[in-house]
Amino acid sequence: MKVRQTGISVGMLPTGPKNCITDVAGVMVGHVTLDYPLDQAGEDYACTGVTAILPHKGNVFKQKVTASSYVINGFGKTTGLVQVNELGQLESPIMLTNTFGVPAVTQGALEYMLAENPEIGETTGTINIVVGECNDSYLNSIRQFPVKPDHAIEAIKNATDHQAEEGAVGAGKGMVCFGYKGGIGTSSRTIEEYTIGCLVLSNFGKKEEHLTFRYIKVEGLSDTSDGSIIIVLATDAPLSDRQLLRLSKRCGIGLGRTGSHFSHGSGDIVIAFSTAHKSEHFSEESTEQRLQLREDHPMMNQLFTGAAEAAEEAILNSLSQAVTTKGRAGRVVNNITFTGEE
C-alpha cells in the first residue's frame, strides 16, 4: 500500500488524484519485470527489469519537451544527459534499469525509436537516448546480463497513463533501499493549475542511516553497501531548462529528509522535464515562442516545495509498496514495516 494508507502524510501540498507521476497529463509509465532462476541450482537468478517513462503520448523525437538533469552525486552510469543539458530537450523515453543493463536498454530504446522514425540517421540527424541505472547485484545476477534489448522495447510498449505499479517491479525488482526492499516509487503534488509528478528508482542507504524515519521500526544492520537513486521529475508548469535545473536541485532535499547523506558510492541523479511546450523537430521557422513562469513569482517557491515533498514521498512509496523478494544465491531482502507513527 502507499505510505499514506498507513497514516503517514508527507508535506503540506495536496497530491494529485493518483498520487503518481502520471497525474501530469500525458505522462506514461511502463515496466518489464524479470524474476526467474538462470540455472538449475538457483545460484544465478534474474531479479531485475526495465522501466520506461514517456513524457507524452505522441512521437517524442518529433515533439521534444524541455528538460534538464542534475547530478547530486556522480557515482552513476547514465546515457544521454550530456546532450539533455546542452540543448535543454528530451527526445526519447527515459529508461531505467540495472547498471550492466544500460547498453542493452539503450539499444532496445534506440531500435524502438528508429522503427518509429525512419528519418533518423537518413534524412535527419541522430537521436539521444536517455538511460539511468542503479546496481541491483545483491539480488540479481548482474554478470549474466539478463536484461535484453527486447525488454526495453516491451517496457515502452507497456507504458500507460494509469496508476503506475510500484515497489519490486520493472527496474526496481532487485533494488534495496536502507537495507529493505526498495525499487519504484511515485508521488505527485498540485500547485494551483500545475502538477508535479515524481518517480524514483530507490537503491541507497543502510538500515542504521535512516534516523529520520521515526515511523519505521529498525531491525538489525544492512548487508548491502552504498547504493544509488534515480529521480525522474515531471511537470506541466511552463519552465525553461534552467528553471527545471533549479527544480531538480530541490529533489535532493526530499532525498535528504529520508536519511540519505549522498554517500561516496551513490549515484544520485535527477532527470526533469516539462510538458508545457513541445518543440517540433521538423520546422522551417527560425524562432519559436513559449510561455515561461516568472522567476520571482511566488509559484516558483511552491514548485520547489512540491519537488521536495514529491521526491520524499516517492521514496517512501518505493519502500511501502515493495514486497519481500528472493534473488541470487538464496538471498532474501525483506519488505519494511511502517508503524504509521510520525
mmCIF file of C-alpha atoms in Angstrom:
data_model
loop_
_atom_site.group_PDB
_atom_site.id
_atom_site.type_symbol
_atom_site.label_atom_id
_atom_site.label_comp_id
_atom_site.label_asym_id
_atom_site.label_seq_id
_atom_site.Cartn_x
_atom_site.Cartn_y
_atom_site.Cartn_z
ATOM 1 C CA MET A 1 0.000 0.000 0.000
ATOM 2 C CA LYS A 2 1.046 3.603 -0.455
ATOM 3 C CA VAL A 3 2.565 5.169 2.624
ATOM 4 C CA ARG A 4 -0.441 7.486 3.085
ATOM 5 C CA GLN A 5 -2.606 4.416 3.630
ATOM 6 C CA THR A 6 -0.569 3.699 6.771
ATOM 7 C CA GLY A 7 -1.490 7.096 8.169
ATOM 8 C CA ILE A 8 1.731 8.892 7.217
ATOM 9 C CA SER A 9 1.387 12.221 5.407
ATOM 10 C CA VAL A 10 4.370 13.964 3.834
ATOM 11 C CA GLY A 11 4.466 17.741 3.482
ATOM 12 C CA MET A 12 1.808 20.400 3.123
ATOM 13 C CA LEU A 13 0.768 20.410 -0.538
ATOM 14 C CA PRO A 14 -2.090 18.254 -1.868
ATOM 15 C CA THR A 15 -1.349 15.255 -4.059
ATOM 16 C CA GLY A 16 -2.815 14.652 -7.489
ATOM 17 C CA PRO A 17 -5.746 12.211 -7.932
ATOM 18 C CA LYS A 18 -3.452 9.185 -8.357
ATOM 19 C CA ASN A 19 -0.535 10.488 -6.275
ATOM 20 C CA CYS A 20 1.580 9.398 -9.218
ATOM 21 C CA ILE A 21 3.827 10.855 -11.901
ATOM 22 C CA THR A 22 1.033 10.092 -14.378
ATOM 23 C CA ASP A 23 -1.024 12.853 -12.746
ATOM 24 C CA VAL A 24 0.956 15.082 -15.114
ATOM 25 C CA ALA A 25 -1.257 14.872 -18.207
ATOM 26 C CA GLY A 26 0.184 12.714 -20.985
ATOM 27 C CA VAL A 27 2.976 11.129 -18.957
ATOM 28 C CA MET A 28 3.061 7.325 -19.189
ATOM 29 C CA VAL A 29 4.960 4.588 -17.328
ATOM 30 C CA GLY A 30 5.668 1.009 -18.394
ATOM 31 C CA HIS A 31 7.510 -1.895 -16.755
ATOM 32 C CA VAL A 32 9.019 -5.243 -17.644
ATOM 33 C CA THR A 33 9.931 -7.404 -14.638
ATOM 34 C CA LEU A 34 12.369 -10.357 -14.784
ATOM 35 C CA ASP A 35 12.004 -12.887 -11.953
ATOM 36 C CA TYR A 36 13.309 -16.410 -12.617
ATOM 37 C CA PRO A 37 16.315 -18.713 -11.999
ATOM 38 C CA LEU A 38 19.115 -18.704 -14.565
ATOM 39 C CA ASP A 39 20.442 -22.134 -13.621
ATOM 40 C CA GLN A 40 19.070 -25.342 -12.119
ATOM 41 C CA ALA A 41 20.721 -24.764 -8.760
ATOM 42 C CA GLY A 42 19.184 -21.328 -8.491
ATOM 43 C CA GLU A 43 22.504 -19.710 -7.621
ATOM 44 C CA ASP A 44 22.144 -17.383 -10.597
ATOM 45 C CA TYR A 45 18.873 -15.521 -10.726
ATOM 46 C CA ALA A 46 17.255 -12.830 -12.866
ATOM 47 C CA CYS A 47 15.854 -10.349 -10.358
ATOM 48 C CA THR A 48 15.750 -7.158 -12.374
ATOM 49 C CA GLY A 49 13.847 -5.338 -15.102
ATOM 50 C CA VAL A 50 13.226 -2.211 -17.136
ATOM 51 C CA THR A 51 11.037 0.841 -16.552
ATOM 52 C CA ALA A 52 10.104 3.378 -19.237
ATOM 53 C CA ILE A 53 8.792 6.910 -18.614
ATOM 54 C CA LEU A 54 7.278 8.647 -21.658
ATOM 55 C CA PRO A 55 6.743 12.430 -21.422
ATOM 56 C CA HIS A 56 3.686 12.384 -23.678
ATOM 57 C CA LYS A 57 1.593 10.126 -25.899
ATOM 58 C CA GLY A 58 2.933 11.426 -29.202
ATOM 59 C CA ASN A 59 6.213 10.943 -31.024
ATOM 60 C CA VAL A 60 8.815 12.091 -28.505
ATOM 61 C CA PHE A 61 11.532 12.552 -31.142
ATOM 62 C CA LYS A 62 9.362 14.735 -33.361
ATOM 63 C CA GLN A 63 7.862 16.632 -30.420
ATOM 64 C CA LYS A 64 10.635 17.220 -27.904
ATOM 65 C CA VAL A 65 9.994 18.507 -24.393
ATOM 66 C CA THR A 66 12.068 20.901 -22.318
ATOM 67 C CA ALA A 67 14.367 19.017 -19.940
ATOM 68 C CA SER A 68 17.373 19.175 -17.669
ATOM 69 C CA SER A 69 19.307 16.943 -15.281
ATOM 70 C CA TYR A 70 21.169 17.422 -12.038
ATOM 71 C CA VAL A 71 23.864 15.220 -10.524
ATOM 72 C CA ILE A 72 23.671 15.194 -6.718
ATOM 73 C CA ASN A 73 26.469 12.607 -6.511
ATOM 74 C CA GLY A 74 28.033 11.263 -9.675
ATOM 75 C CA PHE A 75 28.740 7.599 -8.943
ATOM 76 C CA GLY A 76 26.378 6.589 -11.749
ATOM 77 C CA LYS A 77 26.388 5.258 -15.306
ATOM 78 C CA THR A 78 23.836 7.063 -17.451
ATOM 79 C CA THR A 79 23.469 7.788 -21.152
ATOM 80 C CA GLY A 80 22.214 10.936 -22.839
ATOM 81 C CA LEU A 81 22.426 13.501 -20.063
ATOM 82 C CA VAL A 82 25.260 15.497 -21.653
ATOM 83 C CA GLN A 83 23.059 16.383 -24.628
ATOM 84 C CA VAL A 84 19.980 16.942 -22.460
ATOM 85 C CA ASN A 85 21.853 19.599 -20.508
ATOM 86 C CA GLU A 86 23.459 21.112 -23.613
ATOM 87 C CA LEU A 87 20.247 21.522 -25.622
ATOM 88 C CA GLY A 88 17.661 21.584 -22.836
ATOM 89 C CA GLN A 89 15.488 18.999 -24.574
ATOM 90 C CA LEU A 90 14.354 15.398 -24.159
ATOM 91 C CA GLU A 91 13.686 13.432 -27.361
ATOM 92 C CA SER A 92 13.386 9.838 -26.113
ATOM 93 C CA PRO A 93 11.651 7.926 -23.351
ATOM 94 C CA ILE A 94 13.528 7.946 -20.044
ATOM 95 C CA MET A 95 14.627 4.362 -19.450
ATOM 96 C CA LEU A 96 15.626 2.830 -16.100
ATOM 97 C CA THR A 97 17.381 -0.499 -15.469
ATOM 98 C CA ASN A 98 20.330 -2.111 -13.667
ATOM 99 C CA THR A 99 23.934 -0.951 -14.090
ATOM 100 C CA PHE A 100 25.055 -3.601 -16.578
ATOM 101 C CA GLY A 101 21.734 -3.404 -18.424
ATOM 102 C CA VAL A 102 22.368 0.125 -19.696
ATOM 103 C CA PRO A 103 23.882 -0.943 -23.074
ATOM 104 C CA ALA A 104 21.056 -3.389 -23.832
ATOM 105 C CA VAL A 105 18.333 -0.938 -22.788
ATOM 106 C CA THR A 106 19.951 1.827 -24.822
ATOM 107 C CA GLN A 107 19.975 -0.436 -27.864
ATOM 108 C CA GLY A 108 16.379 -1.539 -27.355
ATOM 109 C CA ALA A 109 15.082 2.009 -26.906
ATOM 110 C CA LEU A 110 17.096 3.066 -29.941
ATOM 111 C CA GLU A 111 15.631 0.245 -32.048
ATOM 112 C CA TYR A 112 12.123 1.285 -30.974
ATOM 113 C CA MET A 113 12.702 4.929 -31.826
ATOM 114 C CA LEU A 114 14.309 4.080 -35.182
ATOM 115 C CA ALA A 115 11.281 1.974 -36.112
ATOM 116 C CA GLU A 116 9.015 4.888 -35.172
ATOM 117 C CA ASN A 117 11.155 7.421 -37.047
ATOM 118 C CA PRO A 118 12.718 6.107 -40.290
ATOM 119 C CA GLU A 119 14.155 9.571 -40.937
ATOM 120 C CA ILE A 120 16.672 9.256 -38.079
ATOM 121 C CA GLY A 121 20.173 8.722 -39.458
ATOM 122 C CA GLU A 122 18.926 9.155 -43.029
ATOM 123 C CA THR A 123 17.285 12.481 -43.841
ATOM 124 C CA THR A 124 17.755 13.965 -40.362
ATOM 125 C CA GLY A 125 20.266 13.647 -37.527
ATOM 126 C CA THR A 126 20.718 11.025 -34.832
ATOM 127 C CA ILE A 127 18.796 10.599 -31.589
ATOM 128 C CA ASN A 128 19.791 10.950 -27.931
ATOM 129 C CA ILE A 129 18.601 8.017 -25.782
ATOM 130 C CA VAL A 130 18.390 8.660 -22.030
ATOM 131 C CA VAL A 131 19.002 5.733 -19.660
ATOM 132 C CA GLY A 132 19.536 5.739 -15.887
ATOM 133 C CA GLU A 133 20.608 2.874 -13.647
ATOM 134 C CA CYS A 134 21.122 1.513 -10.158
ATOM 135 C CA ASN A 135 23.154 -1.524 -9.085
ATOM 136 C CA ASP A 136 20.909 -4.497 -8.190
ATOM 137 C CA SER A 137 23.732 -7.067 -7.937
ATOM 138 C CA TYR A 138 22.865 -8.113 -4.362
ATOM 139 C CA LEU A 139 19.724 -9.874 -5.629
ATOM 140 C CA ASN A 140 20.307 -10.007 -9.382
ATOM 141 C CA SER A 141 22.963 -11.976 -11.278
ATOM 142 C CA ILE A 142 24.112 -8.832 -12.991
ATOM 143 C CA ARG A 143 27.116 -10.515 -14.652
ATOM 144 C CA GLN A 144 24.760 -12.780 -16.619
ATOM 145 C CA PHE A 145 23.165 -9.819 -18.446
ATOM 146 C CA PRO A 146 19.530 -10.964 -18.108
ATOM 147 C CA VAL A 147 18.189 -7.657 -19.489
ATOM 148 C CA LYS A 148 17.969 -7.699 -23.297
ATOM 149 C CA PRO A 149 17.078 -5.015 -25.878
ATOM 150 C CA ASP A 150 13.620 -6.555 -26.385
ATOM 151 C CA HIS A 151 12.810 -5.898 -22.726
ATOM 152 C CA ALA A 152 13.307 -2.168 -23.279
ATOM 153 C CA ILE A 153 11.009 -2.242 -26.302
ATOM 154 C CA GLU A 154 8.393 -4.148 -24.301
ATOM 155 C CA ALA A 155 8.572 -1.669 -21.409
ATOM 156 C CA ILE A 156 7.933 1.231 -23.790
ATOM 157 C CA LYS A 157 5.003 -0.597 -25.380
ATOM 158 C CA ASN A 158 3.594 -1.392 -21.914
ATOM 159 C CA ALA A 159 3.504 2.284 -20.925
ATOM 160 C CA THR A 160 0.127 3.728 -19.901
ATOM 161 C CA ASP A 161 -1.118 6.820 -18.084
ATOM 162 C CA HIS A 162 -2.812 4.689 -15.416
ATOM 163 C CA GLN A 163 -1.630 4.427 -11.815
ATOM 164 C CA ALA A 164 1.942 3.178 -12.133
ATOM 165 C CA GLU A 165 2.937 -0.060 -10.412
ATOM 166 C CA GLU A 166 5.374 0.490 -7.555
ATOM 167 C CA GLY A 167 7.811 -1.460 -5.433
ATOM 168 C CA ALA A 168 9.604 -4.567 -6.695
ATOM 169 C CA VAL A 169 8.601 -4.096 -10.338
ATOM 170 C CA GLY A 170 10.414 -3.163 -13.537
ATOM 171 C CA ALA A 171 13.827 -1.668 -12.911
ATOM 172 C CA GLY A 172 13.032 -1.804 -9.188
ATOM 173 C CA LYS A 173 12.708 -5.584 -8.977
ATOM 174 C CA GLY A 174 16.148 -6.173 -7.442
ATOM 175 C CA MET A 175 16.760 -2.858 -5.680
ATOM 176 C CA VAL A 176 17.474 -2.442 -1.953
ATOM 177 C CA CYS A 177 16.802 0.759 -0.005
ATOM 178 C CA PHE A 178 18.015 1.297 3.580
ATOM 179 C CA GLY A 179 18.600 -2.451 3.802
ATOM 180 C CA TYR A 180 14.956 -3.221 2.978
ATOM 181 C CA LYS A 181 13.212 -3.924 -0.297
ATOM 182 C CA GLY A 182 13.084 -0.767 -2.389
ATOM 183 C CA GLY A 183 12.506 -0.082 -6.075
ATOM 184 C CA ILE A 184 9.954 2.023 -7.922
ATOM 185 C CA GLY A 185 8.003 4.687 -6.067
ATOM 186 C CA THR A 186 5.983 7.653 -7.238
ATOM 187 C CA SER A 187 4.092 10.646 -5.881
ATOM 188 C CA SER A 188 2.658 13.969 -7.065
ATOM 189 C CA ARG A 189 1.746 17.446 -5.887
ATOM 190 C CA THR A 190 -0.688 20.025 -7.224
ATOM 191 C CA ILE A 191 0.091 23.752 -7.088
ATOM 192 C CA GLU A 192 -2.945 25.738 -8.291
ATOM 193 C CA GLU A 193 -3.265 24.885 -12.006
ATOM 194 C CA TYR A 194 0.026 22.963 -12.181
ATOM 195 C CA THR A 195 1.093 19.447 -11.259
ATOM 196 C CA ILE A 196 4.468 17.989 -10.302
ATOM 197 C CA GLY A 197 4.993 14.230 -10.517
ATOM 198 C CA CYS A 198 7.989 12.267 -9.269
ATOM 199 C CA LEU A 199 9.104 8.678 -9.898
ATOM 200 C CA VAL A 200 12.147 7.179 -8.195
ATOM 201 C CA LEU A 201 14.292 4.083 -8.537
ATOM 202 C CA SER A 202 15.481 3.703 -4.931
ATOM 203 C CA ASN A 203 18.586 1.660 -4.137
ATOM 204 C CA PHE A 204 20.504 3.540 -1.455
ATOM 205 C CA GLY A 205 21.275 3.722 2.251
ATOM 206 C CA LYS A 206 21.714 1.353 5.177
ATOM 207 C CA LYS A 207 19.263 0.411 7.923
ATOM 208 C CA GLU A 208 21.269 2.269 10.506
ATOM 209 C CA GLU A 209 21.239 5.503 8.442
ATOM 210 C CA HIS A 210 17.542 6.363 8.277
ATOM 211 C CA LEU A 211 17.386 8.137 11.608
ATOM 212 C CA THR A 212 14.749 10.480 10.182
ATOM 213 C CA PHE A 213 12.396 7.517 9.726
ATOM 214 C CA ARG A 214 10.651 7.978 13.049
ATOM 215 C CA TYR A 215 7.754 5.957 11.677
ATOM 216 C CA ILE A 216 9.807 2.853 10.809
ATOM 217 C CA LYS A 217 10.791 0.017 13.122
ATOM 218 C CA VAL A 218 14.504 -0.642 12.522
ATOM 219 C CA GLU A 219 15.724 -4.222 12.917
ATOM 220 C CA GLY A 220 19.370 -5.233 12.503
ATOM 221 C CA LEU A 221 22.082 -3.863 10.247
ATOM 222 C CA SER A 222 22.403 -3.818 6.440
ATOM 223 C CA ASP A 223 24.311 -6.403 4.414
ATOM 224 C CA THR A 224 24.470 -4.082 1.392
ATOM 225 C CA SER A 225 26.840 -1.149 0.838
ATOM 226 C CA ASP A 226 26.456 2.213 -0.904
ATOM 227 C CA GLY A 227 23.661 2.376 -3.456
ATOM 228 C CA SER A 228 22.018 4.884 -5.758
ATOM 229 C CA ILE A 229 18.793 6.606 -6.717
ATOM 230 C CA ILE A 230 17.413 7.906 -9.997
ATOM 231 C CA ILE A 231 14.747 10.591 -9.573
ATOM 232 C CA VAL A 232 12.518 11.482 -12.537
ATOM 233 C CA LEU A 233 10.575 14.719 -12.148
ATOM 234 C CA ALA A 234 7.738 15.734 -14.478
ATOM 235 C CA THR A 235 5.636 18.893 -14.513
ATOM 236 C CA ASP A 236 3.169 20.733 -16.723
ATOM 237 C CA ALA A 237 4.364 24.093 -15.383
ATOM 238 C CA PRO A 238 5.897 26.264 -18.137
ATOM 239 C CA LEU A 239 9.561 26.155 -17.114
ATOM 240 C CA SER A 240 12.782 26.647 -19.034
ATOM 241 C CA ASP A 241 15.553 24.067 -18.862
ATOM 242 C CA ARG A 242 17.409 26.349 -16.444
ATOM 243 C CA GLN A 243 14.348 26.535 -14.191
ATOM 244 C CA LEU A 244 13.995 22.756 -14.377
ATOM 245 C CA LEU A 245 17.586 22.514 -13.189
ATOM 246 C CA ARG A 246 16.691 24.659 -10.191
ATOM 247 C CA LEU A 247 13.665 22.437 -9.537
ATOM 248 C CA SER A 248 15.828 19.301 -9.789
ATOM 249 C CA LYS A 249 18.126 20.513 -7.044
ATOM 250 C CA ARG A 250 15.207 20.630 -4.595
ATOM 251 C CA CYS A 251 14.691 16.880 -5.022
ATOM 252 C CA GLY A 252 17.874 16.498 -3.003
ATOM 253 C CA ILE A 253 16.001 17.998 -0.043
ATOM 254 C CA GLY A 254 13.406 15.231 -0.193
ATOM 255 C CA LEU A 255 16.141 12.624 -0.554
ATOM 256 C CA GLY A 256 17.986 14.031 2.464
ATOM 257 C CA ARG A 257 14.829 14.037 4.575
ATOM 258 C CA THR A 258 14.625 10.259 4.258
ATOM 259 C CA GLY A 259 18.081 9.913 5.817
ATOM 260 C CA SER A 260 20.426 9.862 2.822
ATOM 261 C CA HIS A 261 23.708 11.755 3.016
ATOM 262 C CA PHE A 262 24.593 11.138 -0.666
ATOM 263 C CA SER A 263 27.340 8.621 0.141
ATOM 264 C CA HIS A 264 30.617 8.225 -1.759
ATOM 265 C CA GLY A 265 29.450 5.271 -3.863
ATOM 266 C CA SER A 266 25.952 6.534 -4.545
ATOM 267 C CA GLY A 267 24.783 7.695 -7.954
ATOM 268 C CA ASP A 268 22.108 10.252 -7.066
ATOM 269 C CA ILE A 269 20.770 11.757 -10.290
ATOM 270 C CA VAL A 270 17.671 13.803 -11.147
ATOM 271 C CA ILE A 271 16.150 13.992 -14.652
ATOM 272 C CA ALA A 272 13.417 16.626 -15.023
ATOM 273 C CA PHE A 273 11.125 17.653 -17.867
ATOM 274 C CA SER A 274 8.182 19.942 -18.567
ATOM 275 C CA THR A 275 5.305 19.018 -20.866
ATOM 276 C CA ALA A 276 4.126 22.632 -21.200
ATOM 277 C CA HIS A 277 5.872 23.188 -24.516
ATOM 278 C CA LYS A 278 6.686 20.786 -27.340
ATOM 279 C CA SER A 279 9.388 21.727 -29.808
ATOM 280 C CA GLU A 280 8.825 20.385 -33.310
ATOM 281 C CA HIS A 281 11.808 18.538 -34.768
ATOM 282 C CA PHE A 282 10.821 19.397 -38.311
ATOM 283 C CA SER A 283 10.308 23.128 -38.713
ATOM 284 C CA GLU A 284 11.448 25.794 -41.164
ATOM 285 C CA GLU A 285 10.868 28.586 -38.659
ATOM 286 C CA SER A 286 13.904 30.395 -37.276
ATOM 287 C CA THR A 287 12.191 31.265 -33.995
ATOM 288 C CA GLU A 288 9.661 29.771 -31.626
ATOM 289 C CA GLN A 289 7.555 31.234 -28.841
ATOM 290 C CA ARG A 290 6.785 29.795 -25.440
ATOM 291 C CA LEU A 291 5.390 30.814 -22.078
ATOM 292 C CA GLN A 292 7.698 30.795 -19.076
ATOM 293 C CA LEU A 293 6.919 31.263 -15.422
ATOM 294 C CA ARG A 294 8.410 34.419 -13.946
ATOM 295 C CA GLU A 295 11.371 33.683 -11.716
ATOM 296 C CA ASP A 296 10.227 35.958 -8.902
ATOM 297 C CA HIS A 297 6.618 34.754 -8.825
ATOM 298 C CA PRO A 298 5.602 33.005 -5.568
ATOM 299 C CA MET A 299 4.661 29.998 -7.691
ATOM 300 C CA MET A 300 8.367 29.123 -8.065
ATOM 301 C CA ASN A 301 8.720 28.579 -4.328
ATOM 302 C CA GLN A 302 5.601 26.424 -4.359
ATOM 303 C CA LEU A 303 7.083 24.328 -7.136
ATOM 304 C CA PHE A 304 10.325 23.978 -5.165
ATOM 305 C CA THR A 305 8.290 22.748 -2.198
ATOM 306 C CA GLY A 306 6.374 20.333 -4.409
ATOM 307 C CA ALA A 307 9.559 18.847 -5.837
ATOM 308 C CA ALA A 308 10.999 18.208 -2.367
ATOM 309 C CA GLU A 309 7.762 16.730 -0.998
ATOM 310 C CA ALA A 310 7.055 14.530 -4.020
ATOM 311 C CA ALA A 311 10.602 13.143 -4.026
ATOM 312 C CA GLU A 312 10.440 12.280 -0.319
ATOM 313 C CA GLU A 313 7.043 10.602 -0.598
ATOM 314 C CA ALA A 314 8.007 8.732 -3.763
ATOM 315 C CA ILE A 315 10.943 7.192 -1.888
ATOM 316 C CA LEU A 316 8.675 6.169 0.996
ATOM 317 C CA ASN A 317 6.218 4.675 -1.503
ATOM 318 C CA SER A 318 9.014 2.655 -3.114
ATOM 319 C CA LEU A 319 9.509 1.056 0.297
ATOM 320 C CA SER A 320 5.883 0.720 1.398
ATOM 321 C CA GLN A 321 4.820 -0.828 -1.928
ATOM 322 C CA ALA A 322 7.678 -3.345 -2.153
ATOM 323 C CA VAL A 323 7.353 -6.984 -1.134
ATOM 324 C CA THR A 324 9.900 -9.393 0.333
ATOM 325 C CA THR A 325 11.992 -10.590 -2.589
ATOM 326 C CA LYS A 326 14.270 -13.600 -3.172
ATOM 327 C CA GLY A 327 17.199 -13.378 -5.555
ATOM 328 C CA ARG A 328 20.520 -14.961 -6.396
ATOM 329 C CA ALA A 329 22.438 -17.279 -4.065
ATOM 330 C CA GLY A 330 19.319 -17.702 -1.950
ATOM 331 C CA ARG A 331 19.461 -14.114 -0.761
ATOM 332 C CA VAL A 332 16.261 -12.551 0.569
ATOM 333 C CA VAL A 333 15.506 -8.860 1.197
ATOM 334 C CA ASN A 334 12.505 -8.214 3.410
ATOM 335 C CA ASN A 335 9.938 -5.501 2.956
ATOM 336 C CA ILE A 336 9.750 -2.749 5.541
ATOM 337 C CA THR A 337 7.157 -2.228 8.255
ATOM 338 C CA PHE A 338 5.700 1.257 8.618
ATOM 339 C CA THR A 339 4.271 1.929 12.066
ATOM 340 C CA GLY A 340 2.208 4.931 10.996
ATOM 341 C CA GLU A 341 3.574 6.904 13.921
ATOM 342 C CA GLU A 342 5.366 10.053 12.816
#
